[in-house]
Each structure stands twice: as structure tokens, then as C-alpha cells.
Short mmCIF file of C-alpha atoms and ligand atoms in Angstrom, two decimals:
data_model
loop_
_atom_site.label_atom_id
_atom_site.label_comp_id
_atom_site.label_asym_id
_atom_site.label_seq_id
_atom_site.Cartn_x
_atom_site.Cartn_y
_atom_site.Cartn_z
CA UNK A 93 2.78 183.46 -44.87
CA UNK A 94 5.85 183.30 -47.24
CA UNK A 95 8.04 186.40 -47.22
CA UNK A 96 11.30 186.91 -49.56
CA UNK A 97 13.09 188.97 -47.38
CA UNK A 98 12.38 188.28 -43.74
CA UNK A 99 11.34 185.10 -41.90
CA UNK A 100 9.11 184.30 -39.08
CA UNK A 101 9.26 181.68 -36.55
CA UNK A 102 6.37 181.41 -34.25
CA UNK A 103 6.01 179.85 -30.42
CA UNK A 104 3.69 179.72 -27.92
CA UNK A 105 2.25 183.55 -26.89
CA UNK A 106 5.93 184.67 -29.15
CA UNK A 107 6.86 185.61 -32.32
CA UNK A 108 10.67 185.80 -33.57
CA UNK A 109 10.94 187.98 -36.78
CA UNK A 110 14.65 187.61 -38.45
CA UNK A 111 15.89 190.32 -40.95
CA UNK A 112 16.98 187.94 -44.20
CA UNK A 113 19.12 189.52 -46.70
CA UNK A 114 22.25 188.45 -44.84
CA UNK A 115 24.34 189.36 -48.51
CA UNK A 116 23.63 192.96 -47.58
CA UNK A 117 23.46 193.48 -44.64
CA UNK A 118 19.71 192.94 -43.86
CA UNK A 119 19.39 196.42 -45.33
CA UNK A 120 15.93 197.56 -46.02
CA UNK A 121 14.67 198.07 -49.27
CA UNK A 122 10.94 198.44 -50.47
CA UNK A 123 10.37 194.39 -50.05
CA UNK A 124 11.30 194.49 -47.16
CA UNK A 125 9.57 197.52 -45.84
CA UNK A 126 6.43 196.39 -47.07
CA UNK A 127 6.55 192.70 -45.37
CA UNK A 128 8.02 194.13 -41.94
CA UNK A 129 4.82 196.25 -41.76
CA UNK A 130 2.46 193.63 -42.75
CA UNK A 131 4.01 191.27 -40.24
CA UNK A 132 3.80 193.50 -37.10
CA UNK A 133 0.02 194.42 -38.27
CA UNK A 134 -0.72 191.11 -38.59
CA UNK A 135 1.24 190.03 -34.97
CA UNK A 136 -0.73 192.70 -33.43
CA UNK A 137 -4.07 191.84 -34.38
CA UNK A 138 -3.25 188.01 -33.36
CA UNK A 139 -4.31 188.15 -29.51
CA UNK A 140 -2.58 185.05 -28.89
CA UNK A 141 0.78 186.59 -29.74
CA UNK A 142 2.16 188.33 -26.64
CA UNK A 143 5.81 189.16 -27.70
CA UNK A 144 7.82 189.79 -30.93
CA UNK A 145 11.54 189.35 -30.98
CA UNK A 146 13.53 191.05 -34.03
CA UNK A 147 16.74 190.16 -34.79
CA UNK A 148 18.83 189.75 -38.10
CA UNK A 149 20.65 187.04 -39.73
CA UNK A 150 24.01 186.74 -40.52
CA UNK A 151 26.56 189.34 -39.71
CA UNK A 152 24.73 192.49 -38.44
CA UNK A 153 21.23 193.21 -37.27
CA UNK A 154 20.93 195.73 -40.25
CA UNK A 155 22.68 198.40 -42.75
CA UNK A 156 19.37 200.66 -42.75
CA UNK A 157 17.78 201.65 -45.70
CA UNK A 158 19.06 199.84 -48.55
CA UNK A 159 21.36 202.47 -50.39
CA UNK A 160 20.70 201.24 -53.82
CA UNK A 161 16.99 201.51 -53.31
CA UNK A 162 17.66 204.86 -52.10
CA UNK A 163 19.33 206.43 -55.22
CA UNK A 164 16.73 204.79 -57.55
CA UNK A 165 14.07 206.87 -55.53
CA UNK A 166 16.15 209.69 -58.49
CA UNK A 167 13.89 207.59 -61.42
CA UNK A 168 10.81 207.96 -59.38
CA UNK A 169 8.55 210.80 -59.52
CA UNK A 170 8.02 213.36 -56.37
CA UNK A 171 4.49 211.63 -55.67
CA UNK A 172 5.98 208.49 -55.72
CA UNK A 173 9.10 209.56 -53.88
CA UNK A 174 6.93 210.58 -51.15
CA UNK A 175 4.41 207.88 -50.90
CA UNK A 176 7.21 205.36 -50.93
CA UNK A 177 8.87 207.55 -48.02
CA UNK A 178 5.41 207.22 -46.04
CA UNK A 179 5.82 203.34 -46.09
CA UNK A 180 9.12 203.72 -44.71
CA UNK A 181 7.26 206.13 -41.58
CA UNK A 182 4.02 203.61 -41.28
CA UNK A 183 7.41 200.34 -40.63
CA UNK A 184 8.60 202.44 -37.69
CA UNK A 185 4.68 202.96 -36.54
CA UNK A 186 3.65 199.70 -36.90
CA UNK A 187 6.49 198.88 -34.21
CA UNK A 188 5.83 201.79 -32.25
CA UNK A 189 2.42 201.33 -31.67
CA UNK A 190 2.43 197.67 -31.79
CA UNK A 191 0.40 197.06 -28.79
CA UNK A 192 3.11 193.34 -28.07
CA UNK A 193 5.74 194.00 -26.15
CA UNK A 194 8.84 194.13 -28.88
CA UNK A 195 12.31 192.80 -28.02
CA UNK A 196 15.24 194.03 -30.33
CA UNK A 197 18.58 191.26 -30.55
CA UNK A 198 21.05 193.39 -32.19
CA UNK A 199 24.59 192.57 -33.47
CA UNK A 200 27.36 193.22 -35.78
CA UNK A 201 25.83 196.63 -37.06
CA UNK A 202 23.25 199.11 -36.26
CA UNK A 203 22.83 201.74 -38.57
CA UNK A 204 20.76 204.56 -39.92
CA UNK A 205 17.00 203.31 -40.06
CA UNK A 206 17.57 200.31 -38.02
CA UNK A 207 17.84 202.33 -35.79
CA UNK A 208 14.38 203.34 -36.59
CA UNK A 209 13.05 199.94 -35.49
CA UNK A 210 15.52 199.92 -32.51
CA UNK A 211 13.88 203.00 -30.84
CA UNK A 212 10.15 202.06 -31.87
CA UNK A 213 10.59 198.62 -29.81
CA UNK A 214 10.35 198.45 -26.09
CA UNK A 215 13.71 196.82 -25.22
CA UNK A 216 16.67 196.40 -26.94
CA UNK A 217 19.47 193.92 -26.28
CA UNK A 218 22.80 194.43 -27.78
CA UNK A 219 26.00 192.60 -28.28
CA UNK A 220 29.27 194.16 -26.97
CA UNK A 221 30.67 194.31 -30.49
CA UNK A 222 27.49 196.03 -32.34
CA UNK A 223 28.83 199.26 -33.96
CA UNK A 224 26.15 201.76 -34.21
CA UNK A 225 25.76 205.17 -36.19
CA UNK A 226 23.38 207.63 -37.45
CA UNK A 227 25.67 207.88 -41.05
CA UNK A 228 23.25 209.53 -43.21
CA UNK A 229 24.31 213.59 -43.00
CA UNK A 230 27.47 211.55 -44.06
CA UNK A 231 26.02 210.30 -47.22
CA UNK A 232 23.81 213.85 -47.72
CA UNK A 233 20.97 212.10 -45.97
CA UNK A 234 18.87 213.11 -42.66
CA UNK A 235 17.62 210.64 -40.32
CA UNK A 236 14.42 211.86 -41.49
CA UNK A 237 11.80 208.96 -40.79
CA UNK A 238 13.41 207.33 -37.81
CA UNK A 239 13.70 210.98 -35.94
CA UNK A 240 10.40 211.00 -33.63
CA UNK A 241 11.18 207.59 -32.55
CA UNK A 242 15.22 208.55 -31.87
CA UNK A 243 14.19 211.49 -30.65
CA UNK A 244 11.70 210.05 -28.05
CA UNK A 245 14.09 207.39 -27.06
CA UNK A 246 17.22 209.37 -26.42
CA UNK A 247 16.49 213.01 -26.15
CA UNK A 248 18.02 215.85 -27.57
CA UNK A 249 21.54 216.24 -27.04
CA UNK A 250 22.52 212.93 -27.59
CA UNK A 251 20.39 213.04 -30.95
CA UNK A 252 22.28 216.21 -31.75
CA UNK A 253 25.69 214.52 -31.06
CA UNK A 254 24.88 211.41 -33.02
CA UNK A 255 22.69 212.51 -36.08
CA UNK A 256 25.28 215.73 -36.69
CA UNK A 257 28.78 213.89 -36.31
CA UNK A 258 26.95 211.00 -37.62
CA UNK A 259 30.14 209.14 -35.68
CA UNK A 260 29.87 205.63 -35.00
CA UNK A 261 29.79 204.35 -31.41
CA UNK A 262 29.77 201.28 -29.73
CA UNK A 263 26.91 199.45 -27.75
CA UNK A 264 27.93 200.46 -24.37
CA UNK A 265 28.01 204.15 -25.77
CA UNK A 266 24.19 203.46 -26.70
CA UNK A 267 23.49 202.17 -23.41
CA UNK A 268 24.96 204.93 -21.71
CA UNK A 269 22.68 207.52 -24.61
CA UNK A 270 19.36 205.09 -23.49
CA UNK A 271 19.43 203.54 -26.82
CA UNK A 272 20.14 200.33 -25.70
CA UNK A 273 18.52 198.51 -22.77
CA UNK A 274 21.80 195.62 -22.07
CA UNK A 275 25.33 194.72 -23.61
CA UNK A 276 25.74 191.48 -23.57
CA UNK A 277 28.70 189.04 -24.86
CA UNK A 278 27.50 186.99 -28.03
CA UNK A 279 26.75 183.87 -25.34
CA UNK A 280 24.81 185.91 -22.84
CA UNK A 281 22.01 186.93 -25.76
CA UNK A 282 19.66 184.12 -25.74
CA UNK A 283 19.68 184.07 -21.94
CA UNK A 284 19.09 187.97 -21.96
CA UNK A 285 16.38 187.68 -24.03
CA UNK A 286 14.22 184.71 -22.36
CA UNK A 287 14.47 186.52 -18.99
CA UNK A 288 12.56 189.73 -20.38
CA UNK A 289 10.51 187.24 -21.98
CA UNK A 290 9.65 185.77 -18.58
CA UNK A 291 8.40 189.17 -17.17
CA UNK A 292 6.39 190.22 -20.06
CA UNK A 293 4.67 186.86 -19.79
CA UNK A 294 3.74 187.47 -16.17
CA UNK A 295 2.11 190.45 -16.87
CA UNK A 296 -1.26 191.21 -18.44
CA UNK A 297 -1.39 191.15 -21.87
CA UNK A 298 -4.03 193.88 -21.70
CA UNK A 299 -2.40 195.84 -18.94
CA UNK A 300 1.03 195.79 -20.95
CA UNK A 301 -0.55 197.67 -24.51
CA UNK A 302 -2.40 199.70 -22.07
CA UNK A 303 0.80 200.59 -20.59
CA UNK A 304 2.22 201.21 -23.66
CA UNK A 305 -0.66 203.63 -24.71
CA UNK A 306 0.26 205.81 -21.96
CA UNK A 307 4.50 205.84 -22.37
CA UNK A 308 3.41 207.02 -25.85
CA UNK A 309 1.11 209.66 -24.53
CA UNK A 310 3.59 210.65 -21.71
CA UNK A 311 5.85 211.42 -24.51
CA UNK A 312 3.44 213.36 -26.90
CA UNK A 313 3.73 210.93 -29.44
CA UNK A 314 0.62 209.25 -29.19
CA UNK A 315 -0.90 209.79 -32.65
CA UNK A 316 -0.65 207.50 -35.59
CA UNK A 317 -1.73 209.81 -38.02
CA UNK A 318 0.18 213.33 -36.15
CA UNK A 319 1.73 215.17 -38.97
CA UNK A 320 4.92 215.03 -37.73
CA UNK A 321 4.92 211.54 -40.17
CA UNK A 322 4.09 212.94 -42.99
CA UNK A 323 6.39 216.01 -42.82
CA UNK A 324 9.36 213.92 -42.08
CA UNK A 325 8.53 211.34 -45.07
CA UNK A 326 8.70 214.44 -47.21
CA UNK A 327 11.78 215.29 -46.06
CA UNK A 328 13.64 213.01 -46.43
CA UNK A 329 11.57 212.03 -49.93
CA UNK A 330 13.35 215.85 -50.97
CA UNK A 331 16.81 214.96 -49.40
CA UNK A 332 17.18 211.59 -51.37
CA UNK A 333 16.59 213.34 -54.86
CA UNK A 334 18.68 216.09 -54.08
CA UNK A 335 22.32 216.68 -55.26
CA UNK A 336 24.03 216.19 -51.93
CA UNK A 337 21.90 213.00 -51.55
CA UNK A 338 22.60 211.54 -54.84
CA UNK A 339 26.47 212.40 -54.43
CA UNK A 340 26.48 210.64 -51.04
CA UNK A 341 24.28 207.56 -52.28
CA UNK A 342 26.95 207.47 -55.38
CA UNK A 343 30.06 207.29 -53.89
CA UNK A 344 28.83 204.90 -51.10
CA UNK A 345 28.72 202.34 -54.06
CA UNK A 346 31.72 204.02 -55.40
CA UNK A 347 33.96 203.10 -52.42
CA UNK A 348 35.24 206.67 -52.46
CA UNK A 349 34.36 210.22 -50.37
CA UNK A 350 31.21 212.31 -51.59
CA UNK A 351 32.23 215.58 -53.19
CA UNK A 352 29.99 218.38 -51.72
CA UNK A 353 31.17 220.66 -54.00
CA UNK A 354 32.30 223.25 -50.91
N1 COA B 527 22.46 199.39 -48.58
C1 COA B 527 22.79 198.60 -49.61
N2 COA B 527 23.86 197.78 -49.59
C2 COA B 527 24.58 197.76 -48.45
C3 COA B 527 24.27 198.54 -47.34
C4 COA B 527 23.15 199.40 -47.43
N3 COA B 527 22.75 200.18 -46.40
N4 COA B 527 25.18 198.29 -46.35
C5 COA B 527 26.02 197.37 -46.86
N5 COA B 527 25.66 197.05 -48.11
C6 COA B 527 26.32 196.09 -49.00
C7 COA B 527 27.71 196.57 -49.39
O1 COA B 527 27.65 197.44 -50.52
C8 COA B 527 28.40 195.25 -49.67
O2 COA B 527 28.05 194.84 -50.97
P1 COA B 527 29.17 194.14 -51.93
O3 COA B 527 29.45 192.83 -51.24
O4 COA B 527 28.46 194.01 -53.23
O5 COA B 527 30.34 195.09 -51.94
C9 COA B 527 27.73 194.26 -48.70
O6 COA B 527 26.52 194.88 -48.29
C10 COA B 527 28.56 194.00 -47.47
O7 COA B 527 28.94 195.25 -46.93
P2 COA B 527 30.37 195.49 -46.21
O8 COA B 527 30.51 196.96 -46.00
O9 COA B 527 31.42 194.79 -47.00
O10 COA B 527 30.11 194.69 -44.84
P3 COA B 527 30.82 194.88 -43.43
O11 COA B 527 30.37 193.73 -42.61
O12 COA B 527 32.28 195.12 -43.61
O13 COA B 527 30.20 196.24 -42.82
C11 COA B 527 28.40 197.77 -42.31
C12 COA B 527 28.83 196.30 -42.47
C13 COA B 527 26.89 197.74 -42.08
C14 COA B 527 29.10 198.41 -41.11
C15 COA B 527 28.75 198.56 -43.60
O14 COA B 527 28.27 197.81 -44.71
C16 COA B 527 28.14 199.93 -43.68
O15 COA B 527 28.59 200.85 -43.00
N6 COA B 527 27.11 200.08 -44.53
C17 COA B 527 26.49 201.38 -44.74
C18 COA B 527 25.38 201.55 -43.78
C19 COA B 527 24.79 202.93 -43.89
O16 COA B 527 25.46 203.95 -43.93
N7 COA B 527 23.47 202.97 -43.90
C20 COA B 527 22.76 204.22 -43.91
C21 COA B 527 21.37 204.01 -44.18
S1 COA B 527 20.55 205.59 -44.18
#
């Protein structure tokens, strides 16, 4: 499979998926959306895959959504806005139901939607120095997409904290919210990582997606096609085009603070 944005290295029963646009950050735009999905559907139908590593390359794990790809959604028209949104929702599904266990290695920086990915997976490993936020009510954005999968992973009031300051914190801050499964130092990653890797492959391969079936249904989030997906997609397909969005998304590029005209 050749991808332009992401790369895939495969071993026996694993799969390590790297984030590739190290220039910006490994933030997401619509290439990249599109071959993230296609490579956890694919990974999930292959039964001799039993677990999928993500991780990025370069100097973060990832920016989010790319913020240039963002403000162009302005060109687009509201049916397109909102379809393109609902691509962005089926990424964080195809992780979230992936029926693999799915390892996150995250470093450098962990913001907005990558989050998105870092909730949907099952266990997330973190260096110490990872700076994480929620940024987007600072750039006239809501965490629209990524918020069942937050939301199931850390509950309420630290969601509330973190998507309304929109503050960044530090890894051992997301361990302590249950974002984060381990903080480890930049050496200790690899070694993290194998000895999860260990336990999944001990246990059934059958047994572990039923097992993930019924954490999903424990948490009411069971449903591919609930309309919870859809409503947020149009959310935050609304919030992009509007003026508070379009001031944020400009003066990220513009170096300077958004005017909210307040
Ligand atoms: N979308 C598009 N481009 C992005 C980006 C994003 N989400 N995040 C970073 N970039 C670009 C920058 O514009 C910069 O481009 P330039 O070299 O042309 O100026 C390049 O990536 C490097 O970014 P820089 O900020 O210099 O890197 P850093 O290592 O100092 O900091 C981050 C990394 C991730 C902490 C910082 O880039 C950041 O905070 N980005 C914004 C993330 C964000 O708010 N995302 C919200 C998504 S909803």
C-alpha cells in the first residue's frame, strides 16, 4: 500500500503506523484523514494482525487537525463542510472500534484531535516531555469530533477543565486525568511498549475484541452509526466557517492573538 502522508511497517501478529508530515507537525489534513481510516479498516479486517502501534515522526506525535486545511473548509460549501467533518468522526471510529488492541507512543506534542486518536486507542504511552492541550476554544474551535471519545476516556470534569481553559498540561497531568496510561523518559518507550505488547499477545485474539465490545458497551458508546457522530461533525463543520473560527484559524498563521471582537 503506498501512502503520502503516513507509513506502515508491519511484523509478525503487529502493525506500527507512523504519522509522516514531520514539517508540520504530523498535523492532520484531509490526506491524511482519509489514509489513517483506510489503514485501521484494512488492519482490522487482517486476522493475522493482532496489535497496531501509532506513533509520529519527528518532533511531536501530532498538531491535530491541520489548521490550514481547517480555514479552507471557508471555500467549501455547507454539504461539503459537513461530509468532510464526518471523515474526520469515521478516523476516530475506525480506532475506536478497531477490534486490535491499539497502542499510542506519544511525544513532543499532543494536541487538539490527536487527542482524538489518543482516547479512541486502548493504551497510551507518553514521554515525560509531551505537552498536551485541548487549544481549539482558543482558536474559536470546539473539540467537536474527538468529544465522545475524550469524554469516555476522562470524564467530565477533567473534560470541562481542559476543553474550556484549553491550557496546556504535561504528560504526568494526563496520567493523573486517565488520559495517559505511562510517562516514560524518551529511553524507557520502546521497552514500555514491547511489554504491553507481550500481554496482548498472550491473550486471545478473539477474547480481546470481544472484550473490547463490552468496555464500549459499558460506556454507552457502543454504536458506530449513534447520532452523537453526526451531530458533532456538524458542529464543528458550523464552528470552522464561522467568524470566531475563521479569526482564530487566521491569526494562528498570523503569529498574533485572535480578535473576538468583545
Ligand atoms: N496545522 C497546520 N500547521 C501546523 C500545525 C497545525 N495544527 N501545528 C503546527 N503547524 C506548523 C506551523 O505553522 C509551523 O509552520 P512554519 O514552519 O511554516 O512556521 C510548523 O508546523 C512547525 O510549528 P512550530 O509551532 O514552529 O513547532 P514547535 O515544535 O515549536 O511546536 C506545537 C509544536 C505542536 C506545540 C505547535 O506547533 C502548536 O501549538 N501548534 C498548534 C496546534 C493546535 O492548536 N492544534 C489545534 C488543532 S484543533
Amino acid at each position: 500500500m503506498e501512502f503520502k502522508t503516513i507509513k506502515i511497517q508491519l511484523g509478525e501478529s503487529m502493525a506500527w503506523i507512523n504519522l509522516d508530515r514531520p514539517e508540520v507537525r504530523n498535523a492532520m489534513d484531509a490526506t491524511m484523514i482519509s489514509e489513517l481510516t483506510e489503514v485501521f479498516e484494512w488492519l482490522n479486517s487482517r486476522d493475522d494482525i493482532r496489535v497496531i502501534v501509532i506513533r509520529g515522526s519527528g518532533k511531536a506525535f501530532s498538531a491535530g487537525a491541520d489548521l490550514g486545511y481547517m480555514k479552507s473548509m471557508a471555500g467549501f460549501n455547507e454539504s461539503e463542510n459537513v461530509a468532510d467533518a464526518e471523515r474526520l468522526s469515521q478516523l476516530f471510529r475506525a480506532v475506536y472500534f478497531c477490534n486490535k488492541a491499539v497502542i499510542a507512543d506519544v511525544h513532543g506534542a499532543c494536541i487538539g484531535g490527536a487527542n482524538g486518536i489518543v482516547s479512541a486507542a486502548d493504551i497510551v504511552i507518553a514521554e515525560k516531555e509531551t505537552v498536551f492541550a485541548f487549544s481549539e476554544v482558543k482558536l474559536g474551535l470546539t473539540p467537536a469530533t474527538i468529544s465522545p471519545f475524550v469524554i469516555a476516556r476522562i470524564g467530565n470534569t477533567a473534560a470541562r477543565e481542559l476543553m474550556l481553559t484549553g491550557r496546556r498540561f504535561t504528560a504526568e497531568e494526563a496520567k493523573t486525568f486517565g488520559l495517559v496510561n505511562s510517562v516514560v523518559d524518551a529511553s524507557e518507550m520502546v521497552d514500555k511498549e514491547q511489554s504491553y505488547i507481550a500481554e496482548f499477545l498472550q491473550a486471545s485474539p478473539d477474547a480481546i475484541a470481544q472484550c473490547k465490545a463490552l468496555i464500549r458497551m459499558n460506556q454507552g458508546l457502543d454504536d458506530p452509526y449513534d447520532p452523537i457522530f453526526e451531530r458533532t461533525s456538524r458542529l464543528i463543520a458550523a464552528q470552522r466557517v464561522s467568524a470566531a473560527g475563521q479569526e482564530g484559524l487566521k491569526a494562528f498563521f498570523e503569529k498574533r492573538k485572535p480578535q473576538w471582537g468583545i
